[in-house]
Amino acid sequence: MDLRRFSLYGASALVVLTAAVACGGSGSSGSWERVKCTNSNCTVTLKGTGSQGDLADIDNVEYDYRIVLNKDKKNKSADIRVGRERYGREDAEDEATVKLGKSVTLQGYRVKYVSNSKKVAKFEFKGPK
């Protein structure tokens, strides 16, 4: 195999690899999330096994969340974390397991596991004042 033919194969492989990476989309599990926030209150609706993202920036404090649905009977509980950063540095975080229909307070956020159908799970985050 001469150098020109090898270069052609290498370039073709690179094009195929780039095309495969660019078509990532939502992944094989078909998961997605929708986050709707008003001030520091947010509703997170998700399909899949979990979600993470930002909740609010209040003065110099940023809040973020992570939700992982547990694989218990019909996803009746979820592990939820709320983290707080001050001036861009991790300050504190709280984590708890929340059952469907129940709520807990994490880093000043009142977090409720609202519903879970076969298709989507819904969570409400009521922010600190």
Coordinates of C-alpha atoms in Angstrom, one line a residue:
M1 CA 0.0 0.0 0.0
D2 CA 1.6 3.3 -1.0
L3 CA 1.4 6.5 0.9
R4 CA -1.2 8.2 -1.3
R5 CA -3.7 5.3 -1.0
F6 CA -3.1 5.2 2.8
S7 CA -3.9 8.9 3.0
L8 CA -7.1 8.4 1.1
Y9 CA -8.3 5.7 3.4
G10 CA -7.4 7.8 6.5
A11 CA -9.3 10.8 5.1
S12 CA -12.3 8.6 4.4
A13 CA -12.3 7.1 7.8
L14 CA -12.1 10.6 9.3
V15 CA -15.1 11.8 7.3
V16 CA -17.1 8.8 8.5
L17 CA -16.1 9.3 12.1
T18 CA -17.0 13.0 12.0
A19 CA -20.4 12.3 10.5
A20 CA -21.1 9.7 13.2
V21 CA -20.2 12.0 16.0
A22 CA -22.2 14.9 14.6
C23 CA -25.4 12.8 14.5
G24 CA -25.4 12.2 18.3
G25 CA -28.9 13.7 19.0
S26 CA -30.6 12.5 22.1
G27 CA -28.8 9.2 22.4
S28 CA -29.9 5.7 22.1
S29 CA -32.2 5.8 25.1
G30 CA -34.2 8.6 23.6
S31 CA -33.9 10.7 26.7
W32 CA -34.7 14.4 26.9
E33 CA -35.5 17.1 29.4
R34 CA -37.5 20.3 29.5
V35 CA -36.7 23.0 32.1
K36 CA -39.0 25.9 32.6
C37 CA -38.0 28.6 35.1
T38 CA -39.7 31.8 36.4
N39 CA -37.3 33.7 38.7
S40 CA -35.8 31.0 40.9
N41 CA -38.7 28.5 40.6
C42 CA -38.3 25.7 38.0
T43 CA -40.2 22.8 36.7
V44 CA -38.1 19.9 35.2
T45 CA -39.8 17.4 33.0
L46 CA -37.7 14.5 31.8
K47 CA -37.8 11.3 29.9
G48 CA -35.0 8.9 30.6
T49 CA -33.0 8.1 33.7
G50 CA -32.0 11.5 34.8
S51 CA -31.2 15.2 34.2
Q52 CA -28.9 17.9 35.4
G53 CA -28.7 21.7 34.9
D54 CA -28.8 25.2 36.3
L55 CA -31.7 26.5 38.5
A56 CA -30.8 30.2 39.2
D57 CA -28.2 32.9 39.6
I58 CA -29.0 35.0 42.6
D59 CA -26.5 37.8 43.2
N60 CA -23.2 36.0 43.2
V61 CA -24.7 32.6 44.0
E62 CA -25.5 29.9 41.4
Y63 CA -27.7 26.9 42.0
D64 CA -27.7 23.7 40.0
Y65 CA -29.5 20.3 40.2
R66 CA -29.0 16.7 39.4
I67 CA -31.8 14.1 39.2
V68 CA -31.3 10.4 39.0
L69 CA -34.4 8.2 38.8
N70 CA -34.0 5.0 40.9
K71 CA -34.7 1.7 39.3
D72 CA -37.1 0.7 42.0
K73 CA -40.7 -0.4 41.2
K74 CA -42.0 2.0 38.5
N75 CA -39.4 4.7 39.4
K76 CA -41.2 5.6 42.6
S77 CA -38.1 7.4 44.0
A78 CA -35.3 9.7 42.7
D79 CA -32.0 10.8 44.1
I80 CA -31.9 14.6 43.8
R81 CA -28.9 16.9 44.5
V82 CA -28.9 20.7 44.7
G83 CA -25.6 22.4 44.7
R84 CA -24.6 26.0 45.4
E85 CA -21.6 28.0 44.1
R86 CA -20.5 31.3 45.4
Y87 CA -18.3 33.4 43.1
G88 CA -17.7 30.4 40.9
R89 CA -16.5 28.1 43.7
E90 CA -18.4 25.0 44.9
D91 CA -19.8 26.1 48.3
A92 CA -22.2 23.4 49.4
E93 CA -24.6 20.7 48.2
D94 CA -27.4 18.6 49.6
E95 CA -28.6 15.3 48.3
A96 CA -31.7 13.2 49.3
T97 CA -33.9 10.4 48.0
V98 CA -37.4 11.7 47.3
K99 CA -40.4 9.5 46.9
L100 CA -43.1 10.2 44.3
G101 CA -45.5 12.8 45.7
K102 CA -43.2 13.9 48.5
S103 CA -40.9 16.9 48.8
V104 CA -37.7 17.8 50.6
T105 CA -35.7 21.0 51.1
L106 CA -32.2 21.1 49.6
Q107 CA -30.0 24.2 49.8
G108 CA -33.1 26.4 50.4
Y109 CA -35.0 24.8 47.4
R110 CA -38.2 23.0 48.1
V111 CA -38.0 20.1 45.7
K112 CA -41.1 18.0 45.0
Y113 CA -41.3 14.8 42.9
V114 CA -44.7 15.6 41.3
S115 CA -45.5 12.8 38.9
N116 CA -44.1 9.9 36.9
S117 CA -46.0 8.3 34.0
K118 CA -44.6 5.6 31.7
K119 CA -43.3 8.4 29.5
V120 CA -42.2 11.4 31.7
A121 CA -41.3 12.4 35.2
K122 CA -41.9 15.9 36.6
F123 CA -40.2 17.7 39.4
E124 CA -40.8 21.2 40.9
F125 CA -38.0 23.4 42.5
K126 CA -39.3 26.3 44.5
G127 CA -36.3 28.6 45.0
P128 CA -34.9 30.5 48.0
K129 CA -36.2 34.0 48.5

